[in-house]
């Protein structure tokens, strides 16, 4: 074989080998993935669903918890006879009390003695101007 | 100089990533095959090719247009592949024993007719021998070989790409082919006639 023929044959063999190697690969997919990863513009993070869905969920939870905490506590009223109330039944909270009427002011009541038939503490609930309040009487020297 | 990639390059120089993506799309296979021709390893060739594109994008403002973009890209790719191959392992001796002799295989004579299973086996053997022979070439010679044989570049283009003299291109190519023929030896002479 002449040297130039030999070189040509080696060249052919070499090209065949590279061609087979290239055909065995999925270079196109690899290339597209590479371009997508590095050279395609992606929307800013704030517009991506991956960012705003969790943020929205967290916001909703915060909103719901906030609303619940802002609600006034539910008061369970029971219809019990006045004498059955105890100090443990006292309910904390504020009740807007209207100032005494002029008629009441004009007629002061003098209390000479006060006693309790139910013990040193008397608790009962009453309604003043449609507002339920709890009244606690404490008798320091006993009932 | 009329560079078909000029418009994309100018956009990329202004930071347009998508414009550079067009250049990647156009030259990915070519850069890969040049890398593979030198490093001879699938994963390393892929990593080298991708690193080359990232590096070229990073440095694209330094590209002054004195050569075509393609030439500059091939230069970066070839140099990166040569550097990697040098770091990877010391160059093997070119006087290594012929692989077929090590295996104790008898020469295979193939008639010039339709390929038979024996032909296929012989062809595979030749490919393996060629592969081993290329492994024994220095990376600079592999680079010249792949640019010439696969890209069909002229001596002048190879010289410009690798920034070497045309005489150096010719001598490296001659040396590479001669060594391959020597390593392939008698099997190749008989099977290819």
GROMACS .gro file of C-alpha atoms in nm:
model
  336
    1UNK     CA    1   0.000   0.000   0.000
    2UNK     CA    2   0.131   0.344  -0.094
    3UNK     CA    3   0.193   0.588   0.194
    4UNK     CA    4  -0.077   0.826   0.072
    5UNK     CA    5  -0.328   0.541   0.046
    6UNK     CA    6  -0.236   0.429   0.391
    7UNK     CA    7  -0.290   0.780   0.529
    8UNK     CA    8  -0.623   0.804   0.354
    9UNK     CA    9  -0.736   0.469   0.494
   10UNK     CA   10  -0.632   0.566   0.843
   11UNK     CA   11  -0.825   0.891   0.803
   12UNK     CA   12  -1.134   0.700   0.692
   13UNK     CA   13  -1.108   0.461   0.982
   14UNK     CA   14  -1.060   0.747   1.225
   15UNK     CA   15  -1.363   0.936   1.092
   16UNK     CA   16  -1.576   0.621   1.105
   17UNK     CA   17  -1.477   0.570   1.465
   18UNK     CA   18  -1.568   0.925   1.563
   19UNK     CA   19  -1.892   0.909   1.366
   20UNK     CA   20  -1.997   0.591   1.545
   21UNK     CA   21  -1.916   0.749   1.878
   22UNK     CA   22  -2.117   1.060   1.796
   23UNK     CA   23  -2.414   0.858   1.673
   24UNK     CA   24  -2.419   0.658   1.993
   25UNK     CA   25  -2.475   0.971   2.201
   26UNK     CA   26  -2.780   1.182   2.267
   27UNK     CA   27  -2.587   1.505   2.229
   28UNK     CA   28  -2.891   1.701   2.125
   29UNK     CA   29  -3.073   1.646   2.453
   30UNK     CA   30  -2.753   1.709   2.646
   31UNK     CA   31  -2.699   2.031   2.455
   32UNK     CA   32  -3.056   2.153   2.509
   33UNK     CA   33  -3.035   2.082   2.880
   34UNK     CA   34  -2.707   2.270   2.901
   35UNK     CA   35  -2.846   2.570   2.713
   36UNK     CA   36  -3.162   2.570   2.922
   37UNK     CA   37  -2.959   2.560   3.242
   38UNK     CA   38  -2.716   2.837   3.155
   39UNK     CA   39  -2.830   3.044   2.860
   40UNK     CA   40  -3.206   3.077   2.869
   41UNK     CA   41  -3.375   3.356   3.054
   42UNK     CA   42  -3.595   3.238   3.337
   43UNK     CA   43  -3.871   3.451   3.489
   44UNK     CA   44  -3.770   3.626   3.809
   45UNK     CA   45  -3.814   3.415   4.119
   46UNK     CA   46  -4.105   3.627   4.237
   47UNK     CA   47  -4.309   3.519   3.933
   48UNK     CA   48  -4.230   3.154   3.957
   49UNK     CA   49  -4.495   2.921   4.099
   50UNK     CA   50  -4.229   2.755   4.310
   51UNK     CA   51  -4.188   3.079   4.500
   52UNK     CA   52  -4.535   3.221   4.527
   53UNK     CA   53  -4.738   2.908   4.606
   54UNK     CA   54  -4.564   2.846   4.941
   55UNK     CA   55  -4.566   3.220   5.011
   56UNK     CA   56  -4.936   3.237   4.939
   57UNK     CA   57  -5.003   2.936   5.160
   58UNK     CA   58  -4.803   3.088   5.445
   59UNK     CA   59  -4.987   3.418   5.401
   60UNK     CA   60  -5.324   3.246   5.415
   61UNK     CA   61  -5.231   3.063   5.734
   62UNK     CA   62  -5.112   3.388   5.891
   63UNK     CA   63  -5.433   3.563   5.791
   64UNK     CA   64  -5.657   3.289   5.930
   65UNK     CA   65  -5.466   3.271   6.259
   66UNK     CA   66  -5.478   3.649   6.290
   67UNK     CA   67  -5.851   3.663   6.237
   68UNK     CA   68  -5.914   3.388   6.491
   69UNK     CA   69  -5.700   3.564   6.751
   70UNK     CA   70  -5.884   3.890   6.697
   71UNK     CA   71  -6.223   3.734   6.770
   72UNK     CA   72  -6.363   3.799   7.126
   73UNK     CA   73  -6.357   3.498   7.352
   74UNK     CA   74  -6.675   3.300   7.346
   75UNK     CA   75  -6.857   3.318   7.678
   76UNK     CA   76  -7.065   3.019   7.763
   77UNK     CA   77  -7.354   3.134   7.976
   78UNK     CA   78  -7.529   2.889   8.187
   79UNK     CA   79  -7.868   2.926   8.339
   80UNK     CA   80  -7.801   2.839   8.693
   81UNK     CA   81  -7.970   2.970   9.009
   82UNK     CA   82  -7.784   3.264   9.152
   83UNK     CA   83  -7.679   3.082   9.462
   84UNK     CA   84  -7.494   2.814   9.272
   85UNK     CA   85  -7.224   3.052   9.144
   86UNK     CA   86  -6.883   3.042   9.305
   87UNK     CA   87  -6.569   3.250   9.276
   88UNK     CA   88  -6.437   3.010   9.012
   89UNK     CA   89  -6.719   3.119   8.788
   90UNK     CA   90  -6.591   3.475   8.772
   91UNK     CA   91  -6.523   3.583   8.419
   92UNK     CA   92  -6.244   3.819   8.343
   93UNK     CA   93  -6.306   4.087   8.088
   94UNK     CA   94  -6.437   4.434   8.066
   95UNK     CA   95  -6.794   4.542   8.068
   96UNK     CA   96  -6.896   4.888   7.980
   97UNK     CA   97  -7.104   5.007   8.268
   98UNK     CA   98  -7.332   5.304   8.226
   99UNK     CA   99  -7.304   5.573   8.491
  100UNK     CA  100  -7.580   5.555   8.748
  101UNK     CA  101  -7.888   5.738   8.655
  102UNK     CA  102  -7.973   6.068   8.819
  103UNK     CA  103  -8.265   5.906   8.998
  104UNK     CA  104  -8.039   5.658   9.171
  105UNK     CA  105  -7.795   5.933   9.268
  106UNK     CA  106  -8.071   6.132   9.417
  107UNK     CA  107  -8.177   5.836   9.636
  108UNK     CA  108  -7.869   5.705   9.816
  109UNK     CA  109  -7.904   5.371   9.986
  110UNK     CA  110  -7.747   5.326  10.325
  111UNK     CA  111  -7.638   4.973  10.407
  112UNK     CA  112  -7.600   4.902  10.774
  113UNK     CA  113  -7.502   4.540  10.758
  114UNK     CA  114  -7.443   4.282  10.494
  115UNK     CA  115  -7.430   3.910  10.536
  116UNK     CA  116  -7.423   3.604  10.321
  117UNK     CA  117  -7.615   3.285  10.355
  118UNK     CA  118  -7.392   3.100  10.110
  119UNK     CA  119  -7.044   3.154  10.260
  120UNK     CA  120  -6.764   3.412  10.251
  121UNK     CA  121  -6.793   3.450   9.873
  122UNK     CA  122  -7.098   3.496   9.664
  123UNK     CA  123  -7.088   3.502   9.292
  124UNK     CA  124  -7.381   3.549   9.063
  125UNK     CA  125  -7.451   3.669   8.719
  126UNK     CA  126  -7.692   3.940   8.621
  127UNK     CA  127  -7.780   4.140   8.314
  128UNK     CA  128  -7.726   4.515   8.310
  129UNK     CA  129  -7.852   4.689   8.000
  130UNK     CA  130  -7.856   4.360   7.811
  131UNK     CA  131  -7.493   4.292   7.905
  132UNK     CA  132  -7.434   3.983   8.117
  133UNK     CA  133  -7.197   4.056   8.406
  134UNK     CA  134  -7.071   3.849   8.691
  135UNK     CA  135  -7.094   3.994   9.038
  136UNK     CA  136  -6.861   3.872   9.309
  137UNK     CA  137  -6.928   3.950   9.673
  138UNK     CA  138  -6.655   3.884   9.924
  139UNK     CA  139  -6.724   3.885  10.296
  140UNK     CA  140  -6.384   3.913  10.469
  141UNK     CA  141  -6.522   3.833  10.812
  142UNK     CA  142  -6.735   3.543  10.701
  143UNK     CA  143  -7.088   3.517  10.576
  144UNK     CA  144  -1.337   3.986   0.834
  145UNK     CA  145  -1.676   3.841   0.752
  146UNK     CA  146  -1.779   3.639   1.053
  147UNK     CA  147  -2.126   3.478   1.029
  148UNK     CA  148  -2.147   3.476   1.408
  149UNK     CA  149  -2.072   3.846   1.449
  150UNK     CA  150  -2.427   3.954   1.534
  151UNK     CA  151  -2.471   3.690   1.804
  152UNK     CA  152  -2.127   3.760   1.942
  153UNK     CA  153  -2.197   4.133   1.974
  154UNK     CA  154  -2.523   4.064   2.155
  155UNK     CA  155  -2.348   3.818   2.384
  156UNK     CA  156  -2.080   4.077   2.455
  157UNK     CA  157  -2.357   4.301   2.584
  158UNK     CA  158  -2.457   4.028   2.825
  159UNK     CA  159  -2.732   3.865   2.617
  160UNK     CA  160  -2.726   3.506   2.741
  161UNK     CA  161  -2.982   3.386   2.491
  162UNK     CA  162  -2.770   3.515   2.205
  163UNK     CA  163  -2.479   3.315   2.338
  164UNK     CA  164  -2.714   3.018   2.367
  165UNK     CA  165  -2.754   3.036   1.988
  166UNK     CA  166  -2.379   3.003   1.950
  167UNK     CA  167  -2.375   2.711   2.192
  168UNK     CA  168  -2.651   2.545   1.994
  169UNK     CA  169  -2.454   2.587   1.673
  170UNK     CA  170  -2.116   2.468   1.795
  171UNK     CA  171  -2.187   2.224   2.080
  172UNK     CA  172  -2.129   1.908   1.877
  173UNK     CA  173  -1.817   2.045   1.716
  174UNK     CA  174  -1.664   2.152   2.044
  175UNK     CA  175  -1.757   1.818   2.194
  176UNK     CA  176  -1.596   1.615   1.918
  177UNK     CA  177  -1.277   1.822   1.929
  178UNK     CA  178  -1.264   1.766   2.305
  179UNK     CA  179  -1.335   1.397   2.267
  180UNK     CA  180  -1.070   1.366   1.996
  181UNK     CA  181  -0.813   1.486   2.247
  182UNK     CA  182  -0.928   1.355   2.587
  183UNK     CA  183  -1.072   1.023   2.455
  184UNK     CA  184  -1.324   0.998   2.736
  185UNK     CA  185  -1.697   1.056   2.708
  186UNK     CA  186  -1.763   1.227   3.042
  187UNK     CA  187  -1.445   1.433   3.039
  188UNK     CA  188  -1.515   1.545   2.683
  189UNK     CA  189  -1.866   1.657   2.783
  190UNK     CA  190  -1.739   1.839   3.091
  191UNK     CA  191  -1.460   2.001   2.892
  192UNK     CA  192  -1.698   2.117   2.619
  193UNK     CA  193  -1.941   2.267   2.871
  194UNK     CA  194  -1.664   2.431   3.070
  195UNK     CA  195  -1.531   2.580   2.748
  196UNK     CA  196  -1.865   2.742   2.667
  197UNK     CA  197  -1.897   2.883   3.018
  198UNK     CA  198  -1.543   3.018   3.002
  199UNK     CA  199  -1.595   3.167   2.656
  200UNK     CA  200  -1.913   3.339   2.769
  201UNK     CA  201  -1.733   3.475   3.073
  202UNK     CA  202  -1.448   3.608   2.858
  203UNK     CA  203  -1.644   3.704   2.548
  204UNK     CA  204  -1.583   4.075   2.603
  205UNK     CA  205  -1.214   4.002   2.551
  206UNK     CA  206  -1.285   3.869   2.203
  207UNK     CA  207  -1.174   4.143   1.966
  208UNK     CA  208  -1.278   3.983   1.639
  209UNK     CA  209  -0.925   3.944   1.503
  210UNK     CA  210  -1.016   3.589   1.406
  211UNK     CA  211  -1.352   3.429   1.348
  212UNK     CA  212  -1.544   3.344   1.663
  213UNK     CA  213  -1.543   2.978   1.559
  214UNK     CA  214  -1.165   2.976   1.537
  215UNK     CA  215  -1.133   3.135   1.880
  216UNK     CA  216  -1.381   2.885   2.023
  217UNK     CA  217  -1.192   2.587   1.880
  218UNK     CA  218  -0.867   2.729   2.016
  219UNK     CA  219  -1.008   2.754   2.366
  220UNK     CA  220  -1.160   2.405   2.339
  221UNK     CA  221  -0.844   2.242   2.206
  222UNK     CA  222  -0.623   2.407   2.466
  223UNK     CA  223  -0.861   2.308   2.745
  224UNK     CA  224  -0.867   1.947   2.626
  225UNK     CA  225  -0.488   1.934   2.590
  226UNK     CA  226  -0.442   2.080   2.939
  227UNK     CA  227  -0.683   1.827   3.087
  228UNK     CA  228  -0.511   1.535   2.915
  229UNK     CA  229  -0.170   1.650   3.036
  230UNK     CA  230  -0.293   1.679   3.392
  231UNK     CA  231  -0.479   1.348   3.380
  232UNK     CA  232  -0.186   1.118   3.333
  233UNK     CA  233   0.169   1.113   3.206
  234UNK     CA  234   0.203   1.047   2.835
  235UNK     CA  235   0.259   0.683   2.752
  236UNK     CA  236   0.557   0.579   2.550
  237UNK     CA  237   0.506   0.581   2.177
  238UNK     CA  238   0.721   0.269   2.158
  239UNK     CA  239   0.467   0.060   2.343
  240UNK     CA  240   0.418  -0.292   2.222
  241UNK     CA  241   0.154  -0.350   1.961
  242UNK     CA  242  -0.170  -0.447   2.131
  243UNK     CA  243  -0.240  -0.727   1.885
  244UNK     CA  244   0.094  -0.885   1.963
  245UNK     CA  245   0.017  -0.863   2.335
  246UNK     CA  246  -0.312  -1.037   2.281
  247UNK     CA  247  -0.148  -1.304   2.070
  248UNK     CA  248  -0.406  -1.262   1.796
  249UNK     CA  249  -0.335  -1.390   1.448
  250UNK     CA  250  -0.364  -1.145   1.158
  251UNK     CA  251  -0.708  -1.144   1.000
  252UNK     CA  252  -0.735  -1.140   0.622
  253UNK     CA  253  -1.056  -0.988   0.492
  254UNK     CA  254  -1.172  -1.026   0.133
  255UNK     CA  255  -1.325  -0.721  -0.039
  256UNK     CA  256  -1.676  -0.858  -0.048
  257UNK     CA  257  -1.995  -0.814   0.150
  258UNK     CA  258  -1.922  -0.784   0.522
  259UNK     CA  259  -1.938  -1.116   0.697
  260UNK     CA  260  -1.933  -1.172   1.072
  261UNK     CA  261  -1.564  -1.219   1.034
  262UNK     CA  262  -1.536  -0.885   0.855
  263UNK     CA  263  -1.727  -0.720   1.135
  264UNK     CA  264  -1.504  -0.879   1.395
  265UNK     CA  265  -1.201  -0.763   1.206
  266UNK     CA  266  -1.341  -0.412   1.176
  267UNK     CA  267  -1.404  -0.402   1.547
  268UNK     CA  268  -1.050  -0.520   1.610
  269UNK     CA  269  -0.916  -0.248   1.388
  270UNK     CA  270  -1.123   0.013   1.570
  271UNK     CA  271  -0.993  -0.110   1.900
  272UNK     CA  272  -0.640  -0.103   1.773
  273UNK     CA  273  -0.689   0.246   1.636
  274UNK     CA  274  -0.835   0.359   1.966
  275UNK     CA  275  -0.536   0.223   2.152
  276UNK     CA  276  -0.300   0.375   1.899
  277UNK     CA  277  -0.457   0.720   1.940
  278UNK     CA  278  -0.424   0.688   2.316
  279UNK     CA  279  -0.051   0.665   2.263
  280UNK     CA  280  -0.031   0.993   2.072
  281UNK     CA  281   0.052   1.316   2.255
  282UNK     CA  282  -0.256   1.536   2.302
  283UNK     CA  283  -0.119   1.805   2.068
  284UNK     CA  284  -0.104   1.549   1.788
  285UNK     CA  285  -0.453   1.422   1.862
  286UNK     CA  286  -0.576   1.780   1.837
  287UNK     CA  287  -0.426   1.826   1.492
  288UNK     CA  288  -0.565   1.491   1.382
  289UNK     CA  289  -0.922   1.563   1.489
  290UNK     CA  290  -0.924   1.911   1.338
  291UNK     CA  291  -0.790   1.777   1.009
  292UNK     CA  292  -0.980   1.450   0.979
  293UNK     CA  293  -1.312   1.538   1.138
  294UNK     CA  294  -1.339   1.909   1.075
  295UNK     CA  295  -1.151   1.886   0.747
  296UNK     CA  296  -0.970   2.206   0.829
  297UNK     CA  297  -0.691   2.325   0.606
  298UNK     CA  298  -0.336   2.342   0.739
  299UNK     CA  299  -0.374   2.719   0.755
  300UNK     CA  300  -0.695   2.698   0.957
  301UNK     CA  301  -0.541   2.451   1.199
  302UNK     CA  302  -0.235   2.672   1.236
  303UNK     CA  303  -0.453   2.974   1.311
  304UNK     CA  304  -0.671   2.779   1.552
  305UNK     CA  305  -0.383   2.638   1.750
  306UNK     CA  306  -0.162   2.943   1.700
  307UNK     CA  307   0.125   2.736   1.564
  308UNK     CA  308   0.323   2.739   1.239
  309UNK     CA  309   0.189   2.560   0.932
  310UNK     CA  310   0.506   2.353   0.928
  311UNK     CA  311   0.433   2.239   1.281
  312UNK     CA  312   0.083   2.138   1.177
  313UNK     CA  313   0.218   1.933   0.888
  314UNK     CA  314   0.486   1.764   1.095
  315UNK     CA  315   0.245   1.678   1.377
  316UNK     CA  316  -0.004   1.536   1.131
  317UNK     CA  317   0.262   1.335   0.953
  318UNK     CA  318   0.396   1.205   1.282
  319UNK     CA  319   0.049   1.113   1.408
  320UNK     CA  320  -0.044   0.921   1.094
  321UNK     CA  321   0.291   0.748   1.080
  322UNK     CA  322   0.262   0.634   1.440
  323UNK     CA  323  -0.092   0.513   1.388
  324UNK     CA  324   0.016   0.315   1.082
  325UNK     CA  325   0.306   0.165   1.275
  326UNK     CA  326   0.088   0.066   1.567
  327UNK     CA  327  -0.186  -0.072   1.346
  328UNK     CA  328   0.084  -0.250   1.153
  329UNK     CA  329   0.041  -0.559   0.943
  330UNK     CA  330  -0.326  -0.616   1.032
  331UNK     CA  331  -0.421  -0.281   0.889
  332UNK     CA  332  -0.217  -0.323   0.570
  333UNK     CA  333  -0.383  -0.654   0.489
  334UNK     CA  334  -0.736  -0.579   0.598
  335UNK     CA  335  -0.770  -0.250   0.415
  336UNK     CA  336  -0.638  -0.357   0.076
   0.00000   0.00000   0.00000
